[in-house]
PDB file of C-alpha atoms in Angstrom:
ATOM      1  CA  UNK A 331       5.827  11.645   4.363  1.00 50.00           C
ATOM      2  CA  UNK A 332       8.404   9.241   2.888  1.00 58.00           C
ATOM      3  CA  UNK A 333       6.293   8.792  -0.242  1.00 58.00           C
ATOM      4  CA  UNK A 334       6.443  12.563  -0.895  1.00 67.00           C
ATOM      5  CA  UNK A 335      10.237  12.578  -1.109  1.00 69.00           C
ATOM      6  CA  UNK A 336      11.396  12.864  -4.730  1.00 69.00           C
ATOM      7  CA  UNK A 337      14.809  11.362  -3.903  1.00 69.00           C
ATOM      8  CA  UNK A 338      13.345   8.328  -2.121  1.00 65.00           C
ATOM      9  CA  UNK A 339      10.697   7.830  -4.799  1.00 65.00           C
ATOM     10  CA  UNK A 340      13.480   7.795  -7.399  1.00 69.00           C
ATOM     11  CA  UNK A 341      15.371   5.110  -5.469  1.00 66.00           C
ATOM     12  CA  UNK A 342      12.290   2.960  -4.743  1.00 69.00           C
ATOM     13  CA  UNK A 343       9.374   3.890  -7.035  1.00 65.00           C
ATOM     14  CA  UNK A 344       7.324   0.673  -6.654  1.00 78.00           C
ATOM     15  CA  UNK A 345       5.798  -1.246  -3.786  1.00 81.00           C
ATOM     16  CA  UNK A 346       7.612  -4.521  -3.205  1.00 88.00           C
ATOM     17  CA  UNK A 347       7.373  -7.510  -0.904  1.00 92.00           C
ATOM     18  CA  UNK A 348      10.783  -8.772   0.216  1.00 94.00           C
ATOM     19  CA  UNK A 349      11.035 -12.527   0.730  1.00 96.00           C
ATOM     20  CA  UNK A 350      13.588 -15.275   1.293  1.00 97.00           C
ATOM     21  CA  UNK A 351      14.754 -17.058  -1.911  1.00 97.00           C
ATOM     22  CA  UNK A 352      13.589 -20.434  -0.580  1.00 97.00           C
ATOM     23  CA  UNK A 353      10.088 -19.141   0.129  1.00 96.00           C
ATOM     24  CA  UNK A 354       9.921 -17.539  -3.307  1.00 97.00           C
ATOM     25  CA  UNK A 355      10.942 -20.810  -4.955  1.00 96.00           C
ATOM     26  CA  UNK A 356       8.440 -22.801  -2.863  1.00 95.00           C
ATOM     27  CA  UNK A 357       5.517 -20.811  -4.245  1.00 90.00           C
ATOM     28  CA  UNK A 358       6.823 -20.316  -7.776  1.00 94.00           C
ATOM     29  CA  UNK A 359       7.690 -16.629  -7.418  1.00 97.00           C
ATOM     30  CA  UNK A 360      10.742 -14.981  -8.937  1.00 97.00           C
ATOM     31  CA  UNK A 361      12.369 -11.598  -8.478  1.00 96.00           C
ATOM     32  CA  UNK A 362      10.179  -9.017 -10.228  1.00 95.00           C
ATOM     33  CA  UNK A 363       7.059 -11.227 -10.394  1.00 96.00           C
ATOM     34  CA  UNK A 364       3.723  -9.857  -9.187  1.00 95.00           C
ATOM     35  CA  UNK A 365       2.321 -11.438  -6.019  1.00 95.00           C
ATOM     36  CA  UNK A 366      -0.857 -11.215  -3.985  1.00 95.00           C
ATOM     37  CA  UNK A 367      -0.325 -10.965  -0.220  1.00 92.00           C
ATOM     38  CA  UNK A 368      -3.456 -11.687   1.821  1.00 92.00           C
ATOM     39  CA  UNK A 369      -4.467 -11.806   5.460  1.00 89.00           C
ATOM     40  CA  UNK A 370      -7.852 -12.233   7.127  1.00 89.00           C
ATOM     41  CA  UNK A 371      -8.267  -8.467   6.842  1.00 85.00           C
ATOM     42  CA  UNK A 372      -7.363  -7.747   3.224  1.00 87.00           C
ATOM     43  CA  UNK A 373      -5.231  -8.345   0.163  1.00 91.00           C
ATOM     44  CA  UNK A 374      -2.705  -6.312  -1.827  1.00 87.00           C
ATOM     45  CA  UNK A 375      -0.716  -6.966  -5.008  1.00 91.00           C
ATOM     46  CA  UNK A 376       2.893  -5.927  -5.370  1.00 91.00           C
ATOM     47  CA  UNK A 377       6.220  -6.858  -6.927  1.00 93.00           C
ATOM     48  CA  UNK A 378       8.413  -9.592  -5.407  1.00 96.00           C
ATOM     49  CA  UNK A 379      11.959  -8.728  -4.356  1.00 96.00           C
ATOM     50  CA  UNK A 380      13.956 -11.854  -3.494  1.00 97.00           C
ATOM     51  CA  UNK A 381      16.220 -11.002  -0.566  1.00 95.00           C
ATOM     52  CA  UNK A 382      18.612 -12.826   1.737  1.00 94.00           C
ATOM     53  CA  UNK A 383      17.847 -10.294   4.500  1.00 95.00           C
ATOM     54  CA  UNK A 384      14.491 -11.900   5.326  1.00 94.00           C
ATOM     55  CA  UNK A 385      14.391 -15.043   7.450  1.00 94.00           C
ATOM     56  CA  UNK A 386      12.643 -18.026   5.950  1.00 96.00           C
ATOM     57  CA  UNK A 387       8.902 -17.748   6.621  1.00 94.00           C
ATOM     58  CA  UNK A 388       8.980 -13.936   6.967  1.00 93.00           C
ATOM     59  CA  UNK A 389       8.047 -11.208   4.523  1.00 92.00           C
ATOM     60  CA  UNK A 390       8.763  -7.490   4.649  1.00 88.00           C
ATOM     61  CA  UNK A 391       6.513  -4.863   3.048  1.00 85.00           C
ATOM     62  CA  UNK A 392       7.255  -1.130   3.349  1.00 79.00           C
ATOM     63  CA  UNK A 393       4.065   0.552   4.548  1.00 73.00           C
ATOM     64  CA  UNK A 394       4.182   3.938   2.798  1.00 66.00           C
ATOM     65  CA  UNK A 395       2.946   2.901  -0.661  1.00 63.00           C
ATOM     66  CA  UNK A 396      -0.672   3.986  -1.120  1.00 63.00           C
ATOM     67  CA  UNK A 397      -1.140   1.552  -4.039  1.00 63.00           C
ATOM     68  CA  UNK A 398      -0.122  -1.400  -1.824  1.00 65.00           C
ATOM     69  CA  UNK A 399      -0.979  -0.302   1.701  1.00 71.00           C
ATOM     70  CA  UNK A 400       0.533  -2.936   4.003  1.00 69.00           C
ATOM     71  CA  UNK A 401      -1.627  -1.737   6.897  1.00 70.00           C
ATOM     72  CA  UNK A 402      -4.669  -3.164   5.070  1.00 71.00           C
ATOM     73  CA  UNK A 403      -3.272  -6.563   6.101  1.00 79.00           C
ATOM     74  CA  UNK A 404      -2.546  -5.847   9.751  1.00 74.00           C
ATOM     75  CA  UNK A 405      -4.740  -5.572  12.812  1.00 78.00           C
ATOM     76  CA  UNK A 406      -5.534  -2.244  14.473  1.00 75.00           C
ATOM     77  CA  UNK A 407      -5.821  -3.758  17.955  1.00 80.00           C
ATOM     78  CA  UNK A 408      -4.156  -1.529  20.574  1.00 83.00           C
ATOM     79  CA  UNK A 409      -1.261  -2.852  22.657  1.00 79.00           C
ATOM     80  CA  UNK A 410      -2.433  -2.554  26.291  1.00 84.00           C
ATOM     81  CA  UNK A 411       0.942  -1.286  27.536  1.00 85.00           C
ATOM     82  CA  UNK A 412       2.339   0.842  24.699  1.00 82.00           C
ATOM     83  CA  UNK A 413      -1.084   2.086  23.538  1.00 81.00           C
ATOM     84  CA  UNK A 414      -0.084   1.773  19.883  1.00 79.00           C
ATOM     85  CA  UNK A 415      -1.713  -0.304  17.097  1.00 74.00           C
ATOM     86  CA  UNK A 416      -0.123  -3.625  16.155  1.00 72.00           C
ATOM     87  CA  UNK A 417       0.736  -2.516  12.605  1.00 66.00           C
ATOM     88  CA  UNK A 418       4.146  -4.222  12.541  1.00 71.00           C
ATOM     89  CA  UNK A 419       3.298  -7.886  11.949  1.00 76.00           C
ATOM     90  CA  UNK A 420       0.571 -10.373  11.038  1.00 82.00           C
ATOM     91  CA  UNK A 421       0.125 -13.799   9.461  1.00 84.00           C
ATOM     92  CA  UNK A 422      -0.264 -13.682   5.672  1.00 90.00           C
ATOM     93  CA  UNK A 423      -0.449 -15.878   2.596  1.00 92.00           C
ATOM     94  CA  UNK A 424       1.547 -15.013  -0.516  1.00 93.00           C
ATOM     95  CA  UNK A 425       0.846 -16.342  -3.999  1.00 94.00           C
ATOM     96  CA  UNK A 426       1.434 -15.332  -7.590  1.00 95.00           C
ATOM     97  CA  UNK A 427      -0.978 -12.552  -8.568  1.00 94.00           C
ATOM     98  CA  UNK A 428      -2.450 -14.973 -11.138  1.00 84.00           C
ATOM     99  CA  UNK A 429      -3.345 -17.366  -8.275  1.00 64.00           C
ATOM    100  CA  UNK A 430      -1.032 -20.341  -8.985  1.00 59.00           C
ATOM    101  CA  UNK A 431       0.672 -21.613  -5.796  1.00 53.00           C
ATOM    102  CA  UNK A 432       0.993 -20.167  -2.268  1.00 49.00           C
ATOM    103  CA  UNK A 433       3.026 -20.240   0.936  1.00 50.00           C
ATOM    104  CA  UNK A 434       2.149 -19.000   4.409  1.00 55.00           C
ATOM    105  CA  UNK A 435       4.363 -16.541   6.257  1.00 53.00           C
ATOM    106  CA  UNK A 436       4.104 -14.731   9.533  1.00 49.00           C
TER     107      UNK A 436
END
């Protein structure tokens, strides 16, 4: 639903991965660079947004972009108590989309 909003699409038209400046520097990524984010379940490519909001070792990817569907990376295992899929977090590797360098994040 968010992706169908003209106003929101105007504000944020591209899929981005938000990451700590130190993590970006460690794997040779800069603000605006293209990165590949991979887990055991899949891989997506999206633009890097260097951000001080993310803790070192953590990435944030909005999930509503069809062209970079973050849920391709996560597990669909059901939480036994809440009965909802674990779509909120998973271990990933991030590297430049051209394949030079990488850093793990979780």
